Short mmCIF file of C-alpha atoms in Angstrom, two decimals:
data_model
loop_
_atom_site.label_atom_id
_atom_site.label_comp_id
_atom_site.label_asym_id
_atom_site.label_seq_id
_atom_site.Cartn_x
_atom_site.Cartn_y
_atom_site.Cartn_z
CA MET A 1 64.03 1.75 -64.42
CA GLN A 2 64.31 4.85 -62.26
CA PHE A 3 60.53 5.21 -62.44
CA TRP A 4 59.94 1.80 -60.86
CA PHE A 5 62.56 2.52 -58.21
CA TRP A 6 60.59 5.60 -57.07
CA VAL A 7 57.30 3.67 -57.16
CA LEU A 8 58.73 0.92 -54.92
CA ASN A 9 60.14 3.53 -52.50
CA LEU A 10 56.76 5.29 -52.26
CA VAL A 11 54.95 2.01 -51.59
CA LEU A 12 57.47 1.18 -48.85
CA ILE A 13 57.09 4.64 -47.26
CA PHE A 14 53.27 4.46 -47.29
CA SER A 15 53.42 0.97 -45.78
CA LEU A 16 55.74 2.13 -42.98
CA LEU A 17 53.56 5.19 -42.29
CA SER A 18 50.41 3.06 -42.17
CA HIS A 19 52.02 0.58 -39.77
CA PHE A 20 53.31 3.48 -37.60
CA SER A 21 49.87 5.14 -37.40
CA GLU A 22 48.24 1.86 -36.36
CA SER A 23 50.83 1.42 -33.60
CA VAL A 24 50.29 4.98 -32.35
CA ALA A 25 46.51 4.44 -32.33
CA GLN A 26 46.89 1.28 -30.29
CA ILE A 27 49.15 3.04 -27.79
CA SER A 28 46.98 6.16 -27.45
CA SER A 29 43.54 4.48 -27.21
CA PRO A 30 42.67 3.08 -23.76
CA PRO A 31 42.15 -0.66 -23.40
CA GLN A 32 38.48 -1.64 -23.70
CA ALA A 33 36.87 -2.40 -20.34
CA PRO A 34 35.94 -6.06 -19.99
CA ILE A 35 32.25 -6.87 -20.03
CA CYS A 36 30.78 -8.33 -16.84
CA SER A 37 31.27 -12.01 -16.16
CA GLU A 38 28.46 -14.30 -17.21
CA GLU A 39 28.32 -15.72 -13.66
CA ASP A 40 27.73 -12.25 -12.15
CA ARG A 41 25.13 -11.40 -14.78
CA ALA A 42 23.23 -14.62 -14.09
CA SER A 43 23.30 -13.93 -10.33
CA LEU A 44 21.90 -10.44 -10.82
CA LEU A 45 19.12 -11.69 -13.10
CA SER A 46 18.23 -14.34 -10.52
CA PHE A 47 17.98 -11.58 -7.88
CA LYS A 48 15.77 -9.60 -10.29
CA ALA A 49 13.50 -12.64 -10.71
CA SER A 50 12.95 -12.80 -6.92
CA ILE A 51 11.55 -9.23 -6.88
CA LEU A 52 7.78 -9.39 -7.31
CA GLN A 53 7.18 -5.64 -7.57
CA ASP A 54 9.55 -2.76 -8.33
CA THR A 55 7.96 0.68 -8.18
CA THR A 56 11.46 2.23 -8.27
CA ASP A 57 11.87 1.06 -11.90
CA THR A 58 15.52 0.33 -11.08
CA LEU A 59 15.44 -3.23 -12.40
CA ALA A 60 13.87 -2.13 -15.69
CA SER A 61 17.36 -0.93 -16.68
CA TRP A 62 18.85 -4.41 -16.22
CA THR A 63 18.84 -5.38 -19.90
CA GLY A 64 21.56 -6.33 -22.39
CA ARG A 65 24.53 -8.61 -21.96
CA ASP A 66 26.94 -6.20 -20.26
CA CYS A 67 25.98 -5.43 -16.65
CA CYS A 68 29.17 -3.33 -16.30
CA ASP A 69 28.53 -0.76 -19.02
CA GLY A 70 26.90 1.66 -16.59
CA GLY A 71 23.40 0.99 -17.87
CA TRP A 72 22.40 -1.39 -15.09
CA GLU A 73 21.24 1.00 -12.38
CA GLY A 74 22.70 0.26 -8.95
CA VAL A 75 25.37 -2.10 -10.28
CA GLN A 76 29.05 -1.16 -10.11
CA CYS A 77 32.01 -3.17 -11.42
CA ASN A 78 35.77 -3.23 -11.05
CA PRO A 79 36.92 -1.65 -14.36
CA SER A 80 39.98 -3.89 -14.64
CA THR A 81 38.31 -7.24 -13.96
CA GLY A 82 34.69 -6.75 -15.01
CA ARG A 83 33.46 -8.33 -11.77
CA VAL A 84 30.55 -6.79 -9.86
CA ASN A 85 31.87 -5.17 -6.67
CA ALA A 86 28.86 -3.11 -5.51
CA LEU A 87 25.09 -3.47 -5.53
CA LEU A 88 23.41 -0.25 -4.35
CA ILE A 89 19.62 -0.17 -4.46
CA GLN A 90 18.57 2.28 -1.76
CA ARG A 91 15.18 3.92 -1.57
CA PRO A 92 15.91 7.67 -1.50
CA ASP A 93 12.88 8.62 0.58
CA ARG A 94 11.04 6.06 2.67
CA ASP A 95 7.81 8.06 2.38
CA SER A 96 7.99 8.35 -1.39
CA GLY A 97 5.96 5.19 -2.15
CA THR A 98 8.77 3.65 -4.22
CA TYR A 99 10.16 0.30 -3.12
CA MET A 100 11.00 -3.26 -4.11
CA LYS A 101 8.81 -6.08 -2.88
CA GLY A 102 10.04 -9.65 -2.83
CA THR A 103 12.75 -11.79 -1.25
CA LEU A 104 16.54 -11.86 -1.16
CA SER A 105 17.70 -14.40 -3.74
CA PRO A 106 20.41 -16.88 -2.58
CA SER A 107 22.10 -16.12 -5.91
CA LEU A 108 23.55 -12.96 -4.33
CA GLY A 109 26.06 -15.29 -2.69
CA ASN A 110 27.57 -15.97 -6.12
CA LEU A 111 28.75 -12.36 -6.49
CA LEU A 112 32.10 -13.40 -5.02
CA PHE A 113 33.85 -10.06 -5.64
CA LEU A 114 31.12 -7.97 -3.98
CA GLU A 115 32.44 -5.37 -1.52
CA THR A 116 29.27 -3.32 -0.92
CA LEU A 117 25.73 -4.67 -0.62
CA SER A 118 23.06 -2.03 0.10
CA LEU A 119 19.37 -2.85 -0.36
CA SER A 120 17.86 -0.54 2.36
CA GLY A 121 14.43 1.14 2.51
CA ASN A 122 12.52 -1.59 0.59
CA HIS A 123 9.83 -4.22 1.31
CA LEU A 124 11.97 -7.36 1.16
CA LYS A 125 10.68 -10.30 3.21
CA GLY A 126 11.92 -13.70 4.31
CA GLN A 127 15.23 -14.66 5.88
CA ILE A 128 18.71 -13.45 5.04
CA PRO A 129 20.18 -16.09 2.67
CA LEU A 130 22.92 -18.27 4.14
CA THR A 131 24.84 -17.91 0.87
CA LEU A 132 25.85 -14.35 1.82
CA GLY A 133 28.54 -16.01 3.91
CA ASN A 134 30.37 -16.67 0.62
CA LEU A 135 31.04 -12.94 0.16
CA LYS A 136 34.45 -12.86 1.85
CA ASN A 137 35.28 -9.46 0.32
CA LEU A 138 32.27 -7.64 1.80
CA ILE A 139 33.20 -4.37 3.49
CA GLN A 140 29.72 -2.88 3.81
CA ILE A 141 26.35 -4.60 4.20
CA ASN A 142 23.14 -2.56 4.55
CA LEU A 143 19.81 -4.42 4.55
CA ALA A 144 18.04 -1.90 6.81
CA ARG A 145 14.38 -0.85 6.58
CA ASN A 146 12.92 -4.04 5.13
CA PHE A 147 10.77 -6.85 6.57
CA LEU A 148 13.53 -9.42 6.93
CA ALA A 149 12.88 -12.04 9.62
CA GLY A 150 14.69 -14.88 11.37
CA PRO A 151 18.06 -14.79 13.12
CA ILE A 152 21.25 -13.00 12.15
CA PRO A 153 22.73 -15.91 10.17
CA LEU A 154 25.76 -17.78 11.52
CA CYS A 155 27.25 -17.68 8.03
CA PHE A 156 28.09 -14.00 8.63
CA LYS A 157 30.98 -15.27 10.76
CA THR A 158 33.11 -15.51 7.61
CA LEU A 159 32.76 -11.80 6.75
CA ARG A 160 35.99 -10.83 8.49
CA ASN A 161 36.59 -7.69 6.37
CA LEU A 162 33.31 -6.09 7.37
CA GLN A 163 33.51 -2.42 8.38
CA TYR A 164 29.83 -1.39 8.21
CA LEU A 165 26.85 -3.52 9.34
CA ASP A 166 23.31 -2.12 9.19
CA LEU A 167 20.37 -4.51 9.70
CA GLY A 168 18.16 -1.97 11.49
CA TYR A 169 14.37 -1.64 11.09
CA ASN A 170 13.59 -5.28 10.28
CA LEU A 171 11.94 -8.21 12.07
CA LEU A 172 15.11 -10.08 13.03
CA SER A 173 14.89 -12.28 16.11
CA GLY A 174 17.16 -14.38 18.31
CA SER A 175 20.29 -13.18 20.07
CA ILE A 176 23.17 -11.01 18.87
CA PRO A 177 25.82 -13.60 17.91
CA ASP A 178 29.14 -13.56 19.76
CA PHE A 179 31.14 -13.65 16.53
CA VAL A 180 30.27 -9.99 15.83
CA GLY A 181 33.13 -9.20 18.22
CA GLU A 182 35.54 -10.85 15.77
CA PHE A 183 34.99 -8.21 13.08
CA LYS A 184 37.99 -6.16 14.15
CA ASN A 185 37.54 -3.60 11.36
CA LEU A 186 33.94 -2.73 12.25
CA THR A 187 33.28 0.97 12.71
CA PHE A 188 29.45 0.98 12.47
CA ILE A 189 26.81 -1.42 13.88
CA ASP A 190 23.06 -0.76 13.68
CA LEU A 191 20.75 -3.58 14.77
CA SER A 192 18.02 -1.24 16.09
CA TYR A 193 14.26 -1.68 15.68
CA ASN A 194 14.23 -5.49 15.52
CA LEU A 195 13.05 -8.27 17.84
CA LEU A 196 16.46 -9.30 19.18
CA THR A 197 16.58 -10.92 22.62
CA GLY A 198 19.17 -11.98 25.19
CA LYS A 199 22.09 -10.05 26.64
CA ILE A 200 24.51 -7.67 24.95
CA PRO A 201 27.48 -9.95 24.13
CA ILE A 202 30.70 -9.05 25.93
CA SER A 203 32.62 -9.71 22.69
CA LEU A 204 31.19 -6.48 21.21
CA PHE A 205 33.39 -4.48 23.54
CA SER A 206 36.61 -5.73 21.94
CA LEU A 207 35.86 -3.70 18.78
CA ILE A 208 38.38 -0.94 19.38
CA ASN A 209 37.62 0.78 16.05
CA LEU A 210 33.86 0.98 16.65
CA LEU A 211 32.48 4.51 16.26
CA ASP A 212 28.72 3.97 16.28
CA LEU A 213 26.73 1.28 18.15
CA SER A 214 22.93 1.22 17.96
CA LEU A 215 20.92 -1.62 19.53
CA SER A 216 17.82 0.48 20.29
CA HIS A 217 14.25 -0.82 20.33
CA ASN A 218 14.79 -4.55 20.69
CA LYS A 219 14.04 -6.89 23.61
CA LEU A 220 17.53 -7.04 25.08
CA THR A 221 17.88 -7.90 28.77
CA GLY A 222 20.57 -7.91 31.45
CA ASN A 223 23.01 -5.17 32.43
CA ILE A 224 25.06 -2.75 30.38
CA PRO A 225 28.45 -4.52 30.67
CA ASP A 226 31.24 -2.75 32.51
CA GLN A 227 33.48 -3.48 29.52
CA ILE A 228 31.70 -0.63 27.68
CA GLY A 229 34.63 1.55 28.76
CA SER A 230 36.91 -0.39 26.38
CA LEU A 231 35.34 1.15 23.27
CA LYS A 232 37.87 3.99 23.11
CA SER A 233 36.77 5.17 19.65
CA LEU A 234 33.02 5.17 20.35
CA THR A 235 31.20 8.40 19.46
CA SER A 236 27.54 7.29 19.59
CA LEU A 237 25.84 4.74 21.89
CA GLN A 238 22.11 4.01 21.48
CA LEU A 239 20.52 1.38 23.74
CA SER A 240 17.03 2.89 24.18
CA GLY A 241 13.78 0.95 24.15
CA ASN A 242 15.02 -2.37 25.57
CA GLN A 243 14.60 -4.20 28.88
CA LEU A 244 18.04 -3.47 30.29
CA THR A 245 18.38 -3.31 34.05
CA GLY A 246 21.11 -2.63 36.61
CA HIS A 247 23.19 0.55 36.66
CA ILE A 248 24.96 2.62 34.05
CA PRO A 249 28.59 1.50 34.61
CA LEU A 250 31.06 4.10 35.82
CA SER A 251 33.49 2.92 33.13
CA ILE A 252 31.40 4.91 30.64
CA SER A 253 33.21 8.01 31.94
CA ARG A 254 36.36 6.75 30.15
CA LEU A 255 34.80 7.20 26.70
CA GLN A 256 36.72 10.28 25.62
CA LYS A 257 35.05 10.63 22.20
CA LEU A 258 31.43 9.81 23.10
CA TRP A 259 29.14 12.69 22.15
CA TYR A 260 25.73 10.92 21.96
CA LEU A 261 24.36 8.72 24.78
CA ASN A 262 20.79 7.37 24.75
CA VAL A 263 19.73 4.70 27.25
CA SER A 264 16.09 5.85 27.60
CA ARG A 265 13.08 3.55 28.04
CA ASN A 266 14.78 0.71 29.90
CA GLY A 267 14.71 -0.49 33.50
CA ILE A 268 17.94 1.16 34.64
CA LEU A 269 18.10 1.60 38.41
CA ASP A 270 19.31 4.11 40.97
CA PRO A 271 21.76 5.31 41.92
CA LEU A 272 22.97 7.13 38.83
CA GLN A 273 26.75 7.15 38.88
CA ASP A 274 28.37 10.44 39.78
CA ILE A 275 30.48 10.89 36.66
CA PRO A 276 33.70 12.88 37.30
CA SER A 277 33.64 16.41 35.93
CA LYS A 278 36.27 15.47 33.31
CA GLY A 279 34.46 12.24 32.38
CA ILE A 280 32.87 11.88 28.93
CA PRO A 281 34.46 15.21 27.90
CA SER A 282 32.96 15.22 24.38
CA LEU A 283 29.36 14.60 25.47
CA LEU A 284 26.79 16.77 23.66
CA SER A 285 23.56 14.79 23.90
CA ILE A 286 22.18 12.67 26.76
CA ASP A 287 18.84 10.87 27.16
CA LEU A 288 18.07 9.00 30.40
CA SER A 289 14.28 9.30 30.10
CA TYR A 290 11.79 6.72 31.34
CA ASN A 291 13.91 4.37 33.43
CA ASN A 292 13.60 3.48 37.12
CA LEU A 293 15.61 6.52 38.16
CA SER A 294 14.65 8.87 40.99
CA LEU A 295 17.05 11.72 40.33
CA GLY A 296 15.42 14.36 42.50
CA SER A 297 17.48 17.04 40.76
CA VAL A 298 19.53 17.23 37.59
CA PRO A 299 23.03 15.87 38.44
CA ASP A 300 25.82 18.46 38.56
CA TRP A 301 27.88 16.63 35.93
CA ILE A 302 24.98 17.10 33.48
CA ARG A 303 24.19 20.72 34.46
CA SER A 304 27.84 21.78 34.18
CA LYS A 305 28.57 20.44 30.68
CA PRO A 306 27.99 22.50 27.51
CA LEU A 307 25.34 20.05 26.30
CA LYS A 308 23.18 20.41 23.22
CA ASP A 309 20.39 18.00 24.20
CA VAL A 310 19.22 17.13 27.74
CA HIS A 311 16.34 14.64 27.92
CA LEU A 312 15.38 13.56 31.45
CA ALA A 313 11.66 12.86 31.08
CA GLY A 314 10.13 10.60 33.71
CA CYS A 315 13.19 10.69 35.97
CA LYS A 316 11.29 11.84 39.11
CA LEU A 317 12.81 15.31 39.14
CA LYS A 318 11.40 17.50 41.92
CA GLY A 319 11.46 21.13 43.02
CA ASP A 320 12.26 24.13 40.86
CA LEU A 321 13.34 24.05 37.24
CA PRO A 322 17.10 23.41 36.99
CA HIS A 323 19.72 26.05 36.38
CA PHE A 324 22.14 25.07 33.60
CA ILE A 325 25.64 26.51 33.81
CA ARG A 326 25.95 26.72 30.01
CA PRO A 327 22.38 27.57 28.87
CA ASP A 328 23.61 29.08 25.60
CA SER A 329 24.60 25.63 24.27
CA LEU A 330 21.20 24.00 24.77
CA SER A 331 19.19 23.14 21.66
CA SER A 332 16.65 20.63 23.00
CA ILE A 333 15.30 20.11 26.56
CA ASP A 334 12.82 17.46 27.68
CA LEU A 335 11.94 17.47 31.39
CA SER A 336 8.35 16.28 30.96
CA ASP A 337 6.54 13.75 33.19
CA ASN A 338 8.29 14.86 36.39
CA TYR A 339 7.30 16.69 39.59
CA LEU A 340 8.70 20.15 38.85
CA VAL A 341 6.90 23.06 40.48
CA ASP A 342 6.76 26.86 40.67
CA GLY A 343 7.58 29.48 38.10
CA ILE A 344 9.39 29.61 34.80
CA PRO A 345 9.82 33.27 33.71
CA ASN A 346 13.64 33.27 33.97
CA PHE A 347 14.20 29.67 32.86
CA PHE A 348 14.79 30.63 29.21
CA THR A 349 17.28 33.40 30.02
CA ASN A 350 20.43 33.12 27.85
CA MET A 351 19.12 30.02 26.03
CA SER A 352 19.98 31.62 22.72
CA SER A 353 20.26 28.31 20.79
CA LEU A 354 17.11 26.63 22.11
CA GLN A 355 14.86 25.09 19.46
CA LYS A 356 12.70 22.53 21.28
CA VAL A 357 11.43 22.45 24.86
CA LYS A 358 9.13 19.94 26.59
CA LEU A 359 8.05 20.64 30.17
CA SER A 360 4.68 18.91 29.95
CA ASN A 361 2.96 16.95 32.71
CA ASN A 362 4.59 18.66 35.67
CA GLN A 363 3.14 20.94 38.37
CA LEU A 364 4.40 24.23 36.98
CA ARG A 365 2.31 27.20 38.06
CA PHE A 366 2.84 30.59 36.40
CA ASP A 367 1.33 33.19 34.10
CA ILE A 368 2.41 32.40 30.53
CA SER A 369 2.15 36.06 29.57
CA GLU A 370 5.32 36.60 31.66
CA ILE A 371 7.44 34.19 29.56
CA LYS A 372 10.16 35.62 27.35
CA LEU A 373 10.74 32.99 24.68
CA PRO A 374 14.14 32.76 22.96
CA ASP A 375 14.31 33.77 19.30
CA GLY A 376 14.31 30.82 16.91
CA LEU A 377 12.31 28.45 19.16
CA SER A 378 10.50 25.92 16.93
CA SER A 379 8.61 23.74 19.42
CA ILE A 380 7.14 24.40 22.87
CA ASP A 381 5.16 21.78 24.81
CA LEU A 382 3.81 22.84 28.22
CA HIS A 383 0.65 20.72 28.30
CA ALA A 384 -0.78 19.32 31.54
CA ASN A 385 0.53 21.90 34.02
CA LEU A 386 -1.17 24.63 36.08
CA LEU A 387 -0.56 27.53 33.71
CA GLY A 388 -2.73 30.63 33.52
CA GLY A 389 -2.70 33.93 31.67
CA SER A 390 -3.24 34.82 28.02
CA LEU A 391 -1.65 33.62 24.79
CA SER A 392 -0.29 36.97 23.61
CA THR A 393 3.40 36.33 24.41
CA ILE A 394 3.45 32.91 22.72
CA ILE A 395 1.31 33.64 19.65
CA ASN A 396 2.43 36.98 18.20
CA ASN A 397 4.26 38.62 15.29
CA LYS A 398 7.68 37.77 16.71
CA THR A 399 7.15 34.03 17.22
CA SER A 400 5.06 33.33 14.11
CA SER A 401 8.00 32.84 11.75
CA SER A 402 9.83 30.22 13.87
CA LEU A 403 7.31 28.31 16.00
CA GLU A 404 6.09 25.09 14.36
CA VAL A 405 4.60 23.31 17.39
CA ILE A 406 2.60 24.84 20.27
CA ASP A 407 0.98 22.54 22.83
CA LEU A 408 -0.58 24.32 25.82
CA SER A 409 -3.47 21.91 26.34
CA ASN A 410 -4.80 20.87 29.77
CA ASN A 411 -4.01 24.10 31.60
CA PHE A 412 -6.00 27.10 32.88
CA ILE A 413 -5.21 29.59 30.09
CA SER A 414 -7.86 32.25 29.51
CA GLY A 415 -8.52 35.19 27.20
CA HIS A 416 -9.10 35.13 23.44
CA ILE A 417 -7.21 33.38 20.65
CA PRO A 418 -4.92 36.12 19.20
CA GLU A 419 -4.92 37.15 15.56
CA PHE A 420 -2.54 35.23 13.29
CA VAL A 421 -0.18 37.05 10.94
CA GLU A 422 0.93 36.00 7.45
CA GLY A 423 4.03 33.86 7.05
CA SER A 424 3.32 31.60 10.02
CA SER A 425 5.32 28.35 10.29
CA LEU A 426 2.85 26.73 12.68
CA LYS A 427 2.09 23.04 11.98
CA VAL A 428 0.60 21.99 15.33
CA LEU A 429 -1.61 24.18 17.55
CA ASN A 430 -3.13 22.43 20.56
CA LEU A 431 -5.04 24.66 22.98
CA GLY A 432 -7.55 22.03 24.13
CA SER A 433 -8.90 21.82 27.69
CA ASN A 434 -8.34 25.40 28.83
CA LYS A 435 -10.61 28.39 29.64
CA ILE A 436 -10.21 30.25 26.35
CA SER A 437 -13.20 32.33 25.26
CA GLY A 438 -14.16 34.55 22.34
CA PRO A 439 -14.38 33.61 18.65
CA ILE A 440 -12.13 31.69 16.28
CA PRO A 441 -10.34 34.56 14.47
CA VAL A 442 -10.91 34.88 10.71
CA SER A 443 -7.13 35.32 10.39
CA ILE A 444 -6.71 31.62 11.14
CA SER A 445 -6.44 31.28 7.36
CA ASN A 446 -2.87 32.65 7.70
CA LEU A 447 -1.78 29.33 9.23
CA GLU A 448 -1.24 27.94 5.74
CA VAL A 449 0.97 24.98 6.77
CA LEU A 450 -1.12 23.95 9.82
CA GLU A 451 -1.63 20.17 10.05
CA ARG A 452 -3.24 19.80 13.47
CA LEU A 453 -5.69 22.14 15.23
CA ASP A 454 -7.24 21.29 18.60
CA ILE A 455 -9.25 23.96 20.45
CA SER A 456 -11.66 21.52 22.10
CA ARG A 457 -13.00 21.82 25.67
CA ASN A 458 -12.91 25.60 25.95
CA HIS A 459 -15.53 28.38 26.01
CA ILE A 460 -15.21 29.47 22.37
CA LEU A 461 -18.27 31.17 20.89
CA GLY A 462 -19.43 32.48 17.53
CA THR A 463 -19.38 30.72 14.19
CA ILE A 464 -16.76 28.59 12.48
CA PRO A 465 -15.18 31.05 10.01
CA SER A 466 -15.30 29.99 6.37
CA SER A 467 -11.62 31.01 6.16
CA LEU A 468 -10.83 27.78 8.03
CA GLY A 469 -11.38 26.04 4.69
CA GLN A 470 -8.16 27.60 3.39
CA LEU A 471 -6.05 25.34 5.65
CA LEU A 472 -5.54 22.77 2.90
CA LYS A 473 -2.83 20.82 4.79
CA LEU A 474 -4.99 20.21 7.85
CA GLN A 475 -5.15 16.54 8.91
CA TRP A 476 -6.62 16.82 12.42
CA LEU A 477 -9.39 19.19 13.50
CA ASP A 478 -11.10 19.21 16.90
CA VAL A 479 -13.46 22.04 17.91
CA SER A 480 -15.65 19.88 20.16
CA ILE A 481 -17.21 20.87 23.52
CA ASN A 482 -17.43 24.62 22.98
CA GLY A 483 -20.29 27.05 22.31
CA LEU A 484 -19.98 27.32 18.53
CA SER A 485 -23.15 28.09 16.58
CA GLY A 486 -24.25 28.38 12.96
CA GLN A 487 -23.34 25.96 10.17
CA ILE A 488 -20.27 23.94 9.40
CA PRO A 489 -19.02 26.04 6.46
CA GLY A 490 -19.13 24.39 3.05
CA SER A 491 -15.65 25.80 2.42
CA LEU A 492 -14.26 23.06 4.70
CA SER A 493 -14.91 20.58 1.89
CA GLN A 494 -11.70 21.91 0.32
CA ILE A 495 -9.69 20.20 3.11
CA THR A 496 -9.39 16.81 1.42
CA ASN A 497 -6.48 15.50 3.53
CA LEU A 498 -8.43 15.58 6.80
CA LYS A 499 -8.13 12.26 8.67
CA HIS A 500 -9.91 13.21 11.93
CA ALA A 501 -12.51 15.83 12.78
CA SER A 502 -14.83 16.42 15.73
CA PHE A 503 -17.59 19.03 15.99
CA ARG A 504 -19.27 17.28 18.92
CA ALA A 505 -21.12 19.11 21.70
CA ASN A 506 -21.59 22.60 20.27
CA ARG A 507 -24.68 24.51 19.08
CA LEU A 508 -24.19 23.86 15.38
CA CYS A 509 -27.08 23.49 12.94
CA GLY A 510 -27.66 22.88 9.24
CA GLU A 511 -26.33 20.42 6.68
CA ILE A 512 -22.95 18.76 7.14
CA PRO A 513 -20.76 19.28 4.01
CA GLN A 514 -21.76 16.35 1.80
CA THR A 515 -18.28 15.63 0.50
CA ARG A 516 -15.53 13.30 1.63
CA PRO A 517 -14.28 13.02 4.27
CA PHE A 518 -17.01 14.92 6.16
CA ASN A 519 -19.89 12.67 5.05
CA ILE A 520 -18.05 9.49 6.09
CA PHE A 521 -16.78 10.51 9.53
CA PRO A 522 -18.51 8.54 12.34
CA PRO A 523 -21.76 10.08 13.64
CA VAL A 524 -20.16 10.70 17.05
CA ALA A 525 -18.06 13.44 15.39
CA TYR A 526 -21.29 15.50 15.07
CA ALA A 527 -23.23 14.33 18.14
CA HIS A 528 -24.82 16.64 20.75
CA ASN A 529 -25.36 19.67 18.54
CA LEU A 530 -28.49 21.78 17.96
CA CYS A 531 -29.72 20.47 14.60
CA LEU A 532 -26.97 19.11 12.32
CA CYS A 533 -28.22 16.90 9.49
CA GLY A 534 -27.07 15.05 6.38
CA LYS A 535 -24.72 12.08 6.13
CA PRO A 536 -23.56 10.50 8.37
CA LEU A 537 -26.56 11.82 10.36
CA PRO A 538 -30.20 11.58 9.19
CA PRO A 539 -31.12 13.71 6.16
CA CYS A 540 -32.16 17.34 6.58
CA LYS A 541 -35.92 17.89 6.97
CA GLY A 542 -36.29 21.09 5.01
CA LYS A 543 -35.58 24.79 4.71
CA GLU A 544 -36.34 25.49 8.37
CA GLN A 545 -33.36 23.43 9.48
CA GLU A 546 -31.17 25.11 6.88
CA ARG A 547 -32.41 28.55 8.01
CA MET A 548 -31.60 27.81 11.65
CA GLY A 549 -28.08 26.90 10.61
CA GLN A 550 -27.67 30.29 9.01
#
């Protein structure tokens, strides 16, 4: 009897322990995440069906029944509800050749819990579906860098929670709708690079939380409204490339946080407002280029600020180069297409941060060998002036590691092309239309990253060095209208990325390299030489022609 008593007790104990362990396991293991709703899955698959080509291979991962298990690339879900709340298919590099081609499916409007929709950098066409107005929870919408056409849909009026709106770089037309001013939470608007027309709606200037407004490169008309001064939070204002007229309103001086201002390439008129010295206190970058302004001189309120970028091209500046009170802050200067005269030797003094300078198409007259360039300068453009002297202070051991762009074309520069040292960063070298003589140095092969070389319209003699064929990244080559003799070296056939070349009007002879792209350039690229032959010119006649080339 005692035996059975112990057996029953053991069974009871094991049963209690088993029940306890199951309870502990249920408490300790996390609840299983719900799979995505069938409605959301069907909407996503309908979107996938509207994509005709997907070189990103993103949609290839959209398989299986659960779109919330992390396997569907670009799809994110709320872990507690299993509803899709984000669709992020952004092309990482717009030059990479990967994209989606197709249309935006109306089924996207069925993703009712969507908070973020980002489909930028693709090749999507057609209009924006009206069904997107159903997405009342949308906080961010980014359809930039596609081929979307038609108007900004009226259905967007319902997206009252929107904080981020980017429709830039499309083919959108019509006017900017007034209701955009009702999105009180908006901090970012980019409608740039479209075909939008009409005036800038006054309602935009009630968006007190707006940080960034870009309407550049559209067909907008009318004035910049005086209400612009109401955007107290604004940090960046881009209105360039439109048809805006009138004056820049004085109220812009009230924008305490504005650091970037670009109103270039419009029809803005004189007089430019004299902004108080304490106005726009945070300003770092200003671009007033190519308007209907006749500034005469750089305004004091611009010269006195510690600005990073000053772009005043085509503003009818006259007289000497300006003196900036805080030259050490300047990183980029563009004063091209003006009427500036006289010398430049001391202009760069104390510009310790300068990286890019454009003073082209003025009437500057000085000897470039007297220039003292700041360390770290990456781009210098002085083309179309009255410059003389030699190249030794611009092309030398000290500048070779930093300079990427040199444009000194259309001047009166003389002397020889200097030797090039190893480790050069130069990508663009334009010395065309000067009075440079002597040979092309063999050391030109040290310009390993050079993409564009123009030494046309000079007095350069000698042969084309075979070392030129080592510039494998070269895309543009112009040695025309010089006194070059001998053959076009066969080593140039190694430059397979070349898109343009001209050997016209020299004393070259012999067979043109019979490889692409040299044998398919137009005949004019080789015209007016001594005796060049071979495609695209008539075939060579024999060894005599070849001997003359040598």
